[in-house]
Structure formats: C-alpha cells, structure tokens
CSV table of C-alpha atoms in Angstrom, one decimal:
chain,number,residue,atom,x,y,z
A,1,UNK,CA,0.0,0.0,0.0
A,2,UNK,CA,2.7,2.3,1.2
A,3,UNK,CA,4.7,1.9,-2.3
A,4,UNK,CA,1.6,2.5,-4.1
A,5,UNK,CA,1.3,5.7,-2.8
A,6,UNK,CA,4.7,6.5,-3.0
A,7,UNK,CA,4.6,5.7,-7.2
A,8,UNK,CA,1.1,7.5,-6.5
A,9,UNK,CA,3.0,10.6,-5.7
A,10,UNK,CA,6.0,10.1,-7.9
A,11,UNK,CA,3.5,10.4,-10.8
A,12,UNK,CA,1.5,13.5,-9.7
A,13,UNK,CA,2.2,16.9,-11.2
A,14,UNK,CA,4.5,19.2,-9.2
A,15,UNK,CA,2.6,22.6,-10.2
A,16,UNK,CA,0.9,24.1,-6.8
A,17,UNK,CA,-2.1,24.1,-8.8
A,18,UNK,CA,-2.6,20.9,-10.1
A,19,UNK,CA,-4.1,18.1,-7.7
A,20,UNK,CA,-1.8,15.9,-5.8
A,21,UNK,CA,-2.4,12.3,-6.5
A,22,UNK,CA,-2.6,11.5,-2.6
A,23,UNK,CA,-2.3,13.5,0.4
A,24,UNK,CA,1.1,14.2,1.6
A,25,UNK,CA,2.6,13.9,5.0
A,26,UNK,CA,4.4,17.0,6.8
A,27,UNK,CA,6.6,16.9,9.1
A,28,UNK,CA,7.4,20.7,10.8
A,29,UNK,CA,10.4,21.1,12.9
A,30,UNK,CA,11.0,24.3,14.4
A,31,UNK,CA,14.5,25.2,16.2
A,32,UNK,CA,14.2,27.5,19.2
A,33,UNK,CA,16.5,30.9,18.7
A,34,UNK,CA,19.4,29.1,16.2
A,35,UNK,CA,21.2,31.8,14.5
A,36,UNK,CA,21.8,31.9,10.9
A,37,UNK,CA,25.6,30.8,11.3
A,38,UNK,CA,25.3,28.3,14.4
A,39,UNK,CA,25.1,25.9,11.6
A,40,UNK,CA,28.1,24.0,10.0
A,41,UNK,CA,26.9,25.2,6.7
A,42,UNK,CA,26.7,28.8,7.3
A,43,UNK,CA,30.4,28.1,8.7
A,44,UNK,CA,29.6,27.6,12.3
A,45,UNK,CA,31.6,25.6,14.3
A,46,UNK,CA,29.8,23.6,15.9
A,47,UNK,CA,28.9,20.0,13.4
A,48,UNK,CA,25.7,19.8,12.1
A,49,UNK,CA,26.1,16.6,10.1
A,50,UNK,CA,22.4,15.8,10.2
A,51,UNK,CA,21.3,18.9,9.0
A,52,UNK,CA,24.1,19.0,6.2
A,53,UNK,CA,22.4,16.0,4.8
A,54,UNK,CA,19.3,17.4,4.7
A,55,UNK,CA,20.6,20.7,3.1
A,56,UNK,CA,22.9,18.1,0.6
A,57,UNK,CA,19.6,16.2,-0.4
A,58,UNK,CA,16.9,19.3,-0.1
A,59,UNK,CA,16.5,22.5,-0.8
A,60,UNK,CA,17.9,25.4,1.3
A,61,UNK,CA,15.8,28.5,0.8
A,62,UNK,CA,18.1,31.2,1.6
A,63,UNK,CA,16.1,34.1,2.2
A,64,UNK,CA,13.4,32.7,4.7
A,65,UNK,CA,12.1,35.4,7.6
A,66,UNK,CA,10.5,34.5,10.5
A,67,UNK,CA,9.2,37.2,13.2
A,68,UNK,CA,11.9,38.6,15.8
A,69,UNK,CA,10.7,36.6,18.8
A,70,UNK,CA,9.1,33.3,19.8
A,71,UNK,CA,5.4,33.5,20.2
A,72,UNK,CA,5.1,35.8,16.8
A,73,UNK,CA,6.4,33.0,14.6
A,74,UNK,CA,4.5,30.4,15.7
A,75,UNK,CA,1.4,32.5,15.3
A,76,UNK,CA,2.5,33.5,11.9
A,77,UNK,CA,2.8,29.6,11.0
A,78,UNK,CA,0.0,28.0,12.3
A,79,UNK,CA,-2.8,30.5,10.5
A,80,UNK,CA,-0.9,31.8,7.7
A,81,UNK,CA,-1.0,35.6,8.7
A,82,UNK,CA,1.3,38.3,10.0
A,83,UNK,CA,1.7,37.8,14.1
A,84,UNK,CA,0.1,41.2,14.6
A,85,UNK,CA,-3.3,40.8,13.1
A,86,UNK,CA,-3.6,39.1,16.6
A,87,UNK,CA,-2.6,42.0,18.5
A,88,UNK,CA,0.8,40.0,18.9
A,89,UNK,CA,4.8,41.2,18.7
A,90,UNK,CA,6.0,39.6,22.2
A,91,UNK,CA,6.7,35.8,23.7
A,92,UNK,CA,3.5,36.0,25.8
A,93,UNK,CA,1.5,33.3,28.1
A,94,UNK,CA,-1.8,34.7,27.2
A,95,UNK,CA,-4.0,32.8,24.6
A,96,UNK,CA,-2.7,34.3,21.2
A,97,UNK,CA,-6.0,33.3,18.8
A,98,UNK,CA,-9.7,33.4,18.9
A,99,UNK,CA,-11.6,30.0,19.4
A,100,UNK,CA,-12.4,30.4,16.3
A,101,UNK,CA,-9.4,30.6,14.7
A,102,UNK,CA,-8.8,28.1,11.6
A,103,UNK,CA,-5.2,26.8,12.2
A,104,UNK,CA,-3.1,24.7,10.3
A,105,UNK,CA,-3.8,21.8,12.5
A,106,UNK,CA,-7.8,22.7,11.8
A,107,UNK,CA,-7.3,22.8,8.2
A,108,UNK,CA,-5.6,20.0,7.7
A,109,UNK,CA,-7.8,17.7,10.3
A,110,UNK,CA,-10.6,18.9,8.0
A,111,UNK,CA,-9.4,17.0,5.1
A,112,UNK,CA,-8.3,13.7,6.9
A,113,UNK,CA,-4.8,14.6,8.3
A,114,UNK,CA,-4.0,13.2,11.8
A,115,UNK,CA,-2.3,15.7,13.4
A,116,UNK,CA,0.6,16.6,16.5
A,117,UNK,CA,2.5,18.7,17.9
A,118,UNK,CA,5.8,17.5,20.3
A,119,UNK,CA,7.2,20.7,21.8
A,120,UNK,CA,7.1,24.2,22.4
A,121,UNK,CA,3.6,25.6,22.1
A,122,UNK,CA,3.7,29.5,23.1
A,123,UNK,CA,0.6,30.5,22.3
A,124,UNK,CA,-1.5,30.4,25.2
A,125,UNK,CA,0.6,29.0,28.5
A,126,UNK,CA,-2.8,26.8,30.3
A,127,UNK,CA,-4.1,23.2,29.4
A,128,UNK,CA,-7.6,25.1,28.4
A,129,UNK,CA,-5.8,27.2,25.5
A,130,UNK,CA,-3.4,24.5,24.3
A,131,UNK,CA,-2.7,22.7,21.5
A,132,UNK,CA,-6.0,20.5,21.6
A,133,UNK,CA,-7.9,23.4,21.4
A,134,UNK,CA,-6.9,24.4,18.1
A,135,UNK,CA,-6.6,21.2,16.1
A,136,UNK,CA,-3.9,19.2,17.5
A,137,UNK,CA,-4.8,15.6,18.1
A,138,UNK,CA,-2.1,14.6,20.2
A,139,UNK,CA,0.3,17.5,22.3
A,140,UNK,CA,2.7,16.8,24.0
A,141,UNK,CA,5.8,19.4,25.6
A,142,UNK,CA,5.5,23.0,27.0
A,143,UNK,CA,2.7,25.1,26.9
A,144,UNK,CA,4.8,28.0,27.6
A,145,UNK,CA,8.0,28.9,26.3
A,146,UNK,CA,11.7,27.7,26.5
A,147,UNK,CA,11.8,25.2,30.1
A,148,UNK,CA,14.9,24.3,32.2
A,149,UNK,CA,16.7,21.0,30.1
A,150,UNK,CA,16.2,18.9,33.2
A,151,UNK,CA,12.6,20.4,35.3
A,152,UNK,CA,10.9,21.6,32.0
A,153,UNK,CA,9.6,24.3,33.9
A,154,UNK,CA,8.9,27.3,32.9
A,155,UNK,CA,10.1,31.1,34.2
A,156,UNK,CA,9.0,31.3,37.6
A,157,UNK,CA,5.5,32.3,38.3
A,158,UNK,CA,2.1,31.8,37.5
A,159,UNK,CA,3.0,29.5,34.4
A,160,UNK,CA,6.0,27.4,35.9
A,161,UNK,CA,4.0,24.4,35.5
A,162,UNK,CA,4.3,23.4,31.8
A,163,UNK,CA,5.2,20.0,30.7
A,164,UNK,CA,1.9,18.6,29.2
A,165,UNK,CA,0.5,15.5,27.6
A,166,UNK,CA,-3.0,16.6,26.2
A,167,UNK,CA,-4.6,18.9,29.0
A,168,UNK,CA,-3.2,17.3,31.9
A,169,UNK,CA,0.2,18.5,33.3
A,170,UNK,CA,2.5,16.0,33.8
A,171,UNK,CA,6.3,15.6,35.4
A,172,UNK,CA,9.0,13.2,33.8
A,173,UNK,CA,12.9,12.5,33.5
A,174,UNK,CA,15.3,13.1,30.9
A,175,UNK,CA,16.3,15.9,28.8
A,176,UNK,CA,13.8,18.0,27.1
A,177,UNK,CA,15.4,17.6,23.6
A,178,UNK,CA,15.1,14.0,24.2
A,179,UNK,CA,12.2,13.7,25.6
A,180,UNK,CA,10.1,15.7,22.6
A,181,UNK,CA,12.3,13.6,19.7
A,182,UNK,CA,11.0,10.4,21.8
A,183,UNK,CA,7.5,11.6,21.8
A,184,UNK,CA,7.7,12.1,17.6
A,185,UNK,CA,9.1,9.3,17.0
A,186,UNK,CA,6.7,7.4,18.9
A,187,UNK,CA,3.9,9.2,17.0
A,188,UNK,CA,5.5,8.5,13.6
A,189,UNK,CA,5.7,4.4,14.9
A,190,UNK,CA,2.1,4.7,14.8
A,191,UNK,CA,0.6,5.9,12.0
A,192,UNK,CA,-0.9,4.1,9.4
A,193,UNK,CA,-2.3,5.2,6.2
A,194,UNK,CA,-3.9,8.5,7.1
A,195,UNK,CA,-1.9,11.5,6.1
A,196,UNK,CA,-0.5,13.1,8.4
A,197,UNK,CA,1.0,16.7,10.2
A,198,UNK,CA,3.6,16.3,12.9
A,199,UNK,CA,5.0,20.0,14.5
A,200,UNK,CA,8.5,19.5,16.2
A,201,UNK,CA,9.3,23.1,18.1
A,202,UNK,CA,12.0,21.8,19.9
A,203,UNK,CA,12.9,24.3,22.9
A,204,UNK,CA,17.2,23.5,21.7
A,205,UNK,CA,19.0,26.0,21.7
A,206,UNK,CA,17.1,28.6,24.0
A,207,UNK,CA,18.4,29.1,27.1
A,208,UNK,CA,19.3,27.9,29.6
A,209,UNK,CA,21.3,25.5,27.9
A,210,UNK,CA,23.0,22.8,30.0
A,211,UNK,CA,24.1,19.4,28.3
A,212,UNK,CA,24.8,16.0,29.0
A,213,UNK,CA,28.1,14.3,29.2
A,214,UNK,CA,28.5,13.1,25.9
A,215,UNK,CA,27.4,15.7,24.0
A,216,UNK,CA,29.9,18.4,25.8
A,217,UNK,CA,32.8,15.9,25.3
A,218,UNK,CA,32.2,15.6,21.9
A,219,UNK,CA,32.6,19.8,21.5
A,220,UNK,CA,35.4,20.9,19.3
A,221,UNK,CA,38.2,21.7,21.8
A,222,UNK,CA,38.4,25.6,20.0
A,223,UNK,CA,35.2,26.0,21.3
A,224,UNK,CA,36.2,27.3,25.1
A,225,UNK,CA,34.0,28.4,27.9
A,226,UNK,CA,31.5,27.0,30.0
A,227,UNK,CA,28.2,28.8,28.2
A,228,UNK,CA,29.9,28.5,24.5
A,229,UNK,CA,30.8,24.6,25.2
A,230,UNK,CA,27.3,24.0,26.4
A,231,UNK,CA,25.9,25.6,24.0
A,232,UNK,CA,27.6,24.3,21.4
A,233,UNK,CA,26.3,20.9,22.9
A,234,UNK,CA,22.9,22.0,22.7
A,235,UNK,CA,23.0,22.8,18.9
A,236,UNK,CA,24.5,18.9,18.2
A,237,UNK,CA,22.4,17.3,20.6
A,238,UNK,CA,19.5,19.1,18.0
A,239,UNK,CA,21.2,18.1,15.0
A,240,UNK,CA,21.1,14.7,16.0
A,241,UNK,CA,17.5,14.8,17.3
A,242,UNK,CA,16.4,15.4,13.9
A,243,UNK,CA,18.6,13.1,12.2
A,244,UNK,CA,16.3,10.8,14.6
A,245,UNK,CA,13.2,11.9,13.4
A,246,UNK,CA,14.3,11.7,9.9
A,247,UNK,CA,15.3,7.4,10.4
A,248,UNK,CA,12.0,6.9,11.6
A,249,UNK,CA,10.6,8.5,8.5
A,250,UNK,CA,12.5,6.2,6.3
A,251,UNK,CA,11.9,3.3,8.4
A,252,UNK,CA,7.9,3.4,8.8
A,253,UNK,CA,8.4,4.1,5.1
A,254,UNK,CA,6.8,7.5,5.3
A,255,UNK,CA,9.8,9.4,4.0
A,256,UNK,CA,8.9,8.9,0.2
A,257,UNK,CA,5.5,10.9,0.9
A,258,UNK,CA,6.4,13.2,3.4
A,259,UNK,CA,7.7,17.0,2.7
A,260,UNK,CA,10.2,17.6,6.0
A,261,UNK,CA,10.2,21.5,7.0
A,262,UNK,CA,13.4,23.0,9.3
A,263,UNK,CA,13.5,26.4,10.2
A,264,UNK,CA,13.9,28.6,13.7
A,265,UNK,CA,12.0,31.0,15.2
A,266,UNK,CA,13.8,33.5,15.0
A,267,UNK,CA,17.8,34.4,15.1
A,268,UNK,CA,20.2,33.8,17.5
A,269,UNK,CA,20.3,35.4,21.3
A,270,UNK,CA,23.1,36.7,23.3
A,271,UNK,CA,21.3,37.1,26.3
A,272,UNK,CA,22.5,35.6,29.9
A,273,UNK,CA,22.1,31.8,30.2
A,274,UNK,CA,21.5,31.7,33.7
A,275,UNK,CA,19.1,34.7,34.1
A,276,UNK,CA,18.1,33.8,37.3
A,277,UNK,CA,14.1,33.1,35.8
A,278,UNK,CA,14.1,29.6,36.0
A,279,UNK,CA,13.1,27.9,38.8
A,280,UNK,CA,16.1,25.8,38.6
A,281,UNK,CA,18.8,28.8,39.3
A,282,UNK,CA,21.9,25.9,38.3
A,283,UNK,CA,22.7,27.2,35.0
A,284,UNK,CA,26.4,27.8,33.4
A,285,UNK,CA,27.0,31.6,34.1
A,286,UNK,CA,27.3,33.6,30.7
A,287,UNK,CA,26.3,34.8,27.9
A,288,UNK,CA,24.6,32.7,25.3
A,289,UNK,CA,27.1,33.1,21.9
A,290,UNK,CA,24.1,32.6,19.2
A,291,UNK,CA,25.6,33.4,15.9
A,292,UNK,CA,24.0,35.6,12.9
A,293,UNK,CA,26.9,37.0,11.2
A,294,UNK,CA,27.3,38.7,8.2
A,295,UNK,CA,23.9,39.1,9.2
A,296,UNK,CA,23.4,42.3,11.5
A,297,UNK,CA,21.4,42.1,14.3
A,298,UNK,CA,20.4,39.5,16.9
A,299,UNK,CA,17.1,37.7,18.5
A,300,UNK,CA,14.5,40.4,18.8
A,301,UNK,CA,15.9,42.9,16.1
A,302,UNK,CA,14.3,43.6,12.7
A,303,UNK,CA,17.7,43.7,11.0
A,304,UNK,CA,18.1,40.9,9.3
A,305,UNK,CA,20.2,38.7,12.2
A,306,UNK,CA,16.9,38.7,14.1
A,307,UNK,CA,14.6,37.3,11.4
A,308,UNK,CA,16.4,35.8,8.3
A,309,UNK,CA,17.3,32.1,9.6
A,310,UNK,CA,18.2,28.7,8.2
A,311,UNK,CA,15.9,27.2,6.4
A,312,UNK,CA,15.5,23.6,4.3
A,313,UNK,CA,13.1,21.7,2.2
A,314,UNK,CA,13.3,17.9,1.9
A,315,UNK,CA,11.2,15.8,-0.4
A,316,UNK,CA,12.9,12.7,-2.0
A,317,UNK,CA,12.0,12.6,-5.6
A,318,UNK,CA,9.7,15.7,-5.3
A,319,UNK,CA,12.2,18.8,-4.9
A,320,UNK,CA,15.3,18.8,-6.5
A,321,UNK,CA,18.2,20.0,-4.4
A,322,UNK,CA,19.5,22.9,-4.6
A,323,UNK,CA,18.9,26.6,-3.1
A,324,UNK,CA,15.8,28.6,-3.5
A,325,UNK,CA,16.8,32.4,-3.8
A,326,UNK,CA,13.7,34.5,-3.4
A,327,UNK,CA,11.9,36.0,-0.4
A,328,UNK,CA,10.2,33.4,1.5
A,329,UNK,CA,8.1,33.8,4.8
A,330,UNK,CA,6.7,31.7,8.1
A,331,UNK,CA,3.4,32.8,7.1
A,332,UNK,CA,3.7,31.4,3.6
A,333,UNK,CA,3.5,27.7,5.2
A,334,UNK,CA,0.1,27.7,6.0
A,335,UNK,CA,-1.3,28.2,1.9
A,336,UNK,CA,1.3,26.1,0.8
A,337,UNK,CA,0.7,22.8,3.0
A,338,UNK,CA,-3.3,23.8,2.9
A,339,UNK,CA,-2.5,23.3,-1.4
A,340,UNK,CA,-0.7,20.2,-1.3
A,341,UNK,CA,-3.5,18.7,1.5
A,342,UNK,CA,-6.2,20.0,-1.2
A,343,UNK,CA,-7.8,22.1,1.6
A,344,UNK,CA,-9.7,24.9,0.2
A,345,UNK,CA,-11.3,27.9,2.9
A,346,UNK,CA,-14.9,28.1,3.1
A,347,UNK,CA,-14.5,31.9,3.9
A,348,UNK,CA,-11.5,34.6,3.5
A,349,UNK,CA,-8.8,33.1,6.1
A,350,UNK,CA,-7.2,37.0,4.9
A,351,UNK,CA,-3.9,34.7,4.6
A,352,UNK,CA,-1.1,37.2,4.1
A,353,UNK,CA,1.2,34.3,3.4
A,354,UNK,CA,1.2,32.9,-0.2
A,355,UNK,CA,1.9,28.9,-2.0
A,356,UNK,CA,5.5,28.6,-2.5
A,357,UNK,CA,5.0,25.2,-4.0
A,358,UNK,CA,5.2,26.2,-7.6
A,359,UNK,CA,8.3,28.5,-6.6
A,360,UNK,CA,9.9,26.0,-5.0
A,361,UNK,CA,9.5,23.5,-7.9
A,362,UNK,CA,10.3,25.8,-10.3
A,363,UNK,CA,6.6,26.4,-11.9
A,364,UNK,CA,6.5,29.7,-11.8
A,365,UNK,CA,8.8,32.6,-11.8
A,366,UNK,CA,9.7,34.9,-8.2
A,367,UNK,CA,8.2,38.4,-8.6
A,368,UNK,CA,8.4,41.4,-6.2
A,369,UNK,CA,6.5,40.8,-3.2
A,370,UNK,CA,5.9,43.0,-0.1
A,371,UNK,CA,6.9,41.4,3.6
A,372,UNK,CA,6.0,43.0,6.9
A,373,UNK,CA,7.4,42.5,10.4
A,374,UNK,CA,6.1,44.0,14.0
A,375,UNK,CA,8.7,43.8,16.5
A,376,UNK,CA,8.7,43.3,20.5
A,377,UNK,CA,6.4,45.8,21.8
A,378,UNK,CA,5.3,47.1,18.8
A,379,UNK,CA,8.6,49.6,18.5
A,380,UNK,CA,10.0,48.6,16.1
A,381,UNK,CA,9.2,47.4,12.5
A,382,UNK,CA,10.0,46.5,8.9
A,383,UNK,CA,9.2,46.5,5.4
A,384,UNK,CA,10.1,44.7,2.0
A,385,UNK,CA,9.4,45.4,-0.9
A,386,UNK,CA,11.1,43.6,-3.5
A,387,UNK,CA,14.9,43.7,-2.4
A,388,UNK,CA,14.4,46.8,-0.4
A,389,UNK,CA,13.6,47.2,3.0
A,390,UNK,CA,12.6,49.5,5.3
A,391,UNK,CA,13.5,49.5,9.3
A,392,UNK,CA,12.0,52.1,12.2
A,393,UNK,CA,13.0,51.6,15.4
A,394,UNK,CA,11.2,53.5,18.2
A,395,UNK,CA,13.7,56.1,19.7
A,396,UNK,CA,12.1,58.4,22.3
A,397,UNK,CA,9.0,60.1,21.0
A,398,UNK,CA,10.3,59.1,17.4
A,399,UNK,CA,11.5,56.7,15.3
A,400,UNK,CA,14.8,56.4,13.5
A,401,UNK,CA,14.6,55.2,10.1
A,402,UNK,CA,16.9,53.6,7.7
A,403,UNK,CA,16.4,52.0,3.8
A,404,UNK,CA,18.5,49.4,2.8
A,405,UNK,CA,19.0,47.4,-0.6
A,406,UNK,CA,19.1,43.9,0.5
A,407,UNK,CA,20.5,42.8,-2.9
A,408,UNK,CA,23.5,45.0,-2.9
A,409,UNK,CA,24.1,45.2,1.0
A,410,UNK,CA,22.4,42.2,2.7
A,411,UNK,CA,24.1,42.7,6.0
A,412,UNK,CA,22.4,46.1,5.9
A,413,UNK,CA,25.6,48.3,6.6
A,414,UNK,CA,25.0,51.1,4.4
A,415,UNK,CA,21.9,52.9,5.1
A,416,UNK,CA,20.1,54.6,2.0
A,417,UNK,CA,17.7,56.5,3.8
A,418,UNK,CA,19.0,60.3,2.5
A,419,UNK,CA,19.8,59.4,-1.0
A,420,UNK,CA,16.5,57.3,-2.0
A,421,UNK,CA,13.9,59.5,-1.6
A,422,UNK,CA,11.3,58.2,-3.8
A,423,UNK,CA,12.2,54.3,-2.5
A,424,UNK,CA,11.8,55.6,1.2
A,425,UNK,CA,8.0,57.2,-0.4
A,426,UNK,CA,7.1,54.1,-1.8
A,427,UNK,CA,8.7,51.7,1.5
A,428,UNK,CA,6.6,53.9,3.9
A,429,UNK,CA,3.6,54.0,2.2
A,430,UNK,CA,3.7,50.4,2.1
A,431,UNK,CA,4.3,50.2,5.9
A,432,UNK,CA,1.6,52.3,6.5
A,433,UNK,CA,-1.0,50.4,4.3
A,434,UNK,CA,0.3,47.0,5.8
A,435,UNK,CA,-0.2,48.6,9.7
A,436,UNK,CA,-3.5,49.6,9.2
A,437,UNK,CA,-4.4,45.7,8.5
A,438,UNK,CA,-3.5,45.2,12.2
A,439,UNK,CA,-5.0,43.9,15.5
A,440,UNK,CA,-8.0,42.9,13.4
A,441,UNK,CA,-8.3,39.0,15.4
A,442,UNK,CA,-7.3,40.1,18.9
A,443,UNK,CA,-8.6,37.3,21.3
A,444,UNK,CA,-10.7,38.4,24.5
A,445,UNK,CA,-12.6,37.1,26.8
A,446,UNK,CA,-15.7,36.7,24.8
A,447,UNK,CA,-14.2,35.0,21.8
C-alpha cells in the first residue's frame, strides 16, 4: 500500500495548482532561537552533520524570515497571517488566537490529516488554550516557552508548570530535547495510512542551555567556555534529534511521501544563560554566543540577524536540491501545505502568506513581493518590498529610520535613507498600508 502511494505521488504533477495524486505527509520542525551561522553550513563551528544532509539532499531556501521573537512566529505559522493581526509582537503566556481561529492543525484535520504537535507551544501557556484546542490531536511538551533542560519548567510564576501531555500537566525525566524527539518518533511508529502533520518546536537552543556528558565531550576543543561549550552541545544534541526523526521516516516508510520542514524561530540570542528566571537557578553563568553574522542584528531585532534564519526543504523525488533564492516567509507555510493537502477555505482566512509550492519547484517565476514584520512591543518594524527594505525603530517620541538594498548590501551596513527618496516614499507608504491591517483578530474574553 505504502509503495503504491509513493509511485502514486511520484507520478503526480508538481505545479501548486494541479491536484496531488494523494495526500502528503508533513513533518514541521522548528528550532528554538538558532542563529543563521550556528550551523556547520553557514560556517559555524559547531557539526551539524544531520542537517548538512538534509541541506545536501533538499532545498535550502536562503532568504526565509521568521518574526523577531518566539510566540510571533509560531502565530504567523500555524494561521498563515502576519503575528500582529492578533494584536501580537511579544513571547507572551496569554491565549494568542480566537476560538475560532482556523489553524493549520484545523485545516488540515478537515481533510483527513492526523495531526501533532511534540514541543514548544507559546501560544496560550494553560491546558484550556493549548494545542488541543486548536486542532492538534495529540500534544505533547511545554505550553509555555523555553523550560529548564532537566525540570521543564517554565520562568517562575504563574505559568512554571508546563510540561503537558494533552490537557493534563504532567512531570518526567530526561532531557527536554530527548524527551520531545522520543515523543515524535513514537507518533510516527504509529501511523498508518492516514496523512498526516507532525509539528517539532523543539525548545534547543534557548536558554538555559545545560548538556549531558557526551554531548559536551564531543565539543570541538576551540570551542572554550562553560556557556559556549554548552551551548555548542545543545546545537549537536538538536542536529542529532532530527537526524532521529528523519530514520524513523525512512523506516515506517513514510519518508517517500512526506515534505520535512526545518526552520527557527527566530535568530540567535546573546542574552545571559543563567538569568536567574528559572526555577532551577543551576545554569552555566554567561552569555549565550548565538551566531548571525554577516547578518546584523540578533534575537528580537528587525535587521536581518533577528529574522532571516536557516531554512531547508526535503522531499525525495519531489524537490530537487539545490537553493531557493527568493523572499520566503513563516506565514507562507500555512497556503502552501493547505494546497498540497487540497484544503480549500470556506471563507477569506485573509492569509497574508502565499503557496511557495510552484516557486519551490520551479513552476512559476519569483516576482516582487511585499513582507512585513512587527517587532517586540510594537517599537519597532519593517518592510520589504522587492529587495528593499525599510527599518524604524522607536527612539524616544520618534522613530529612526533607515532604507537598505538587501541585494546589494544584505548585511544592511549602508543605510540609503537620505539618497533614495522616492524608494523611502514608496517603503513607507507600504508600511503604512500593511499597519493599518493590524489587531484585526485580537482574542478576548468573549471569543
């Protein structure tokens, strides 16, 4: 059965628009604040042979943004539209969508897909706002943000108590990375011949990061310090969680229909690892070393460190490898799966994302398109429009504004802001337009 539907698939048209022969599986896995060049190949120095492979045998898309923070990207993914039609630009514990809300998880469940989420949730820190609630079969990990590696609790407080299986809070032993790769793989060892959608936010590499034994011996010996050896840890111990997710594919003979997703949430931080939040308190002491460079900019920024991050593809016989150049988004995810499921919306789900499919196979030709990003606390922001962009930063009663040309200067070091007059014209009218389209599905009490 399972080879049928792999020669099923094998013989189906690769144009977005045309129908797929059979459903295809997904499989979603999200990377917790890894910076464009903490990976081997964007020359970090920490090994990443897992995710080399899958770079080698998929398609990296180069120029993939996320929002600058946590919460905002996962918002962004799972209903296809910019984090701040929800009132959202901060990690927050407070339910992020409407009841109402149709999801991912929602669309897909409507057309037959199983689905599951193993990880980080963030959008709505209680049992009563979880994953279940908006179209996840199975859920499984924190309800709130990053935990401690060994506790998985959360910041101190009100939502400490995190660590979930379905809407009962639970406590167990072991690692947090291992303990959500366990839980997929499980779920994978268990399907059958429904389609399916599995969402892997892993909490690696946000702080605090603390490692086991093997993983910190196996650190280059360059790499010195307690925080940067730990750290480094943390980023292989992730690499090889996925490579673990990956073998079960191939051996519950899913992998031939299945379209794998990496990405992060955002780029890398630099904050203190042991910020004295977590209930824990028995962190390494330090700054955490994420890496963004050429990239400017860091976790929560607008510049491009903060929200460009690596990004790959991987479909065996259904994209070729190789790199994908143009502007790509989180909220694009949401139409593209929705079109290979053959989900269509009953009403206007005012996506903001669009298909990448026939992009990505090469059906159709990149044009110009306009991206938009809301930063913590609404104070700062971004535009692009084509391959310029447009940055204001909120200082004092003001805002302080630069124009770049991301195809000439990608690292964003020359700022065009005085000698592009009609560009800037054209950037903040855009800006404008696209900020007027916000805090239009702002969840309350009542919905």
């Amino acid at each position: 059965m399972r080879m049928l539907k792999s020669v099923a698939l094998m013989l189906a048209g690769l144009g977005g628009g045309m129908a797929m022969a059979t459903q295809p599986n997904f499989v979603f896995i999200m990377a917790d604040d890894l910076g464009w060049a903490d990976v081997d190949f964007h020359g970090g120095n920490t090994p990443t042979p897992e995710l080399d492979r899958l770079r080698k045998a998929g398609m990296e898309l180069t120029q993939h943004y996320v929002a600058p923070v946590c919460t905002p990207t996962r918002a962004g993914l799972l209903s296809g539209r910019f984090w701040s039609r929800f009132g959202v630009a901060n990690p927050r514990n407070e339910r992020t969508y409407p009841f109402d809300t149709m999801t991912l998880a929602r669309a897909l469940k409507s057309v037959g897909y199983e689905t599951c989420l193993t990880g980080k949730w963030h959008l709505g820190s209680r049992p009563e706002w979880g994953p279940n609630h908006f179209g996840f079969d199975h859920s499984y990990g924190s309800l709130a943000g990053g935990v401690g590696p060994y506790d998985h609790s959360y910041k101190k407080g009100e939502y400490a108590a995190t660590w979930h299986r379905n809407e009962t809070l639970i406590t167990e032993e072991g690692h947090v990375t291992d303990l959500i790769t366990a839980e997929a793989v499980r779920w994978l060892e268990g399907r059958g011949e429904r389609p399916f959608f599995l969402y892997v936010p892993f909490t690696a590499v946000h702080l605090p990061v603390k490692e086991p034994k093997p993983y910190l011996d196996a650190v280059p010996e360059a790499i010195q310090g307690e925080v940067p050896r730990h750290y480094s840890a943390c980023i292989r111990h992730l690499d090889e969680s996925v490579g673990k997710i990956l073998a079960a594919l191939e051996r519950t003979g899913h992998a031939a229909d299945t379209l794998v997703i990496f990405t992060s949430d955002n780029g890398g931080s630099t904050s203190e690892n042991n910020d004295s939040k977590y209930p824990a308190d028995d962190y390494p002491e330090g700054n955490i070393p994420g890496n963004n460079l050429p990239l400017r900019g860091k976790k929560g920024d607008v510049f491009e460190g903060g929200i460009r991050v690596p990004t790959l593809a991987w479909w065996p016989g259904r994209l070729n490898p190789g790199r994908f150049e143009g502007a790509a988004h989180i909220v694009d995810w949401m139409p593209t799966l929705c079109g290979l499921a053959g989900y269509k919306p009953e009403r206007d789900l005012k996506w903001d994302g669009q298909d990448l499919w026939p992009l990505l196979t090469g059906q159709a030709t990149v044009g110009e398109r306009t991206l938009y990003w809301q930063g913590p606390g609404f104070r700062a922001k971004a535009v692009r429009v084509g391959d310029w962009k447009l940055t204001a930063v909120r200082e004092g009663a003001g805002w302080k504004e630069e124009l770049f040309d991301l195809a000439a200067d990608p690292s964003e070091t020359r700022d065009l802001f005085a000698e592009e007059p009609e560009r800037l014209a054209q950037l903040r009218a855009a800006l404008q337009k696209l900020e007027a389209g916000d805090r239009d599905a702002v969840a309350t009490e009542k919905n």
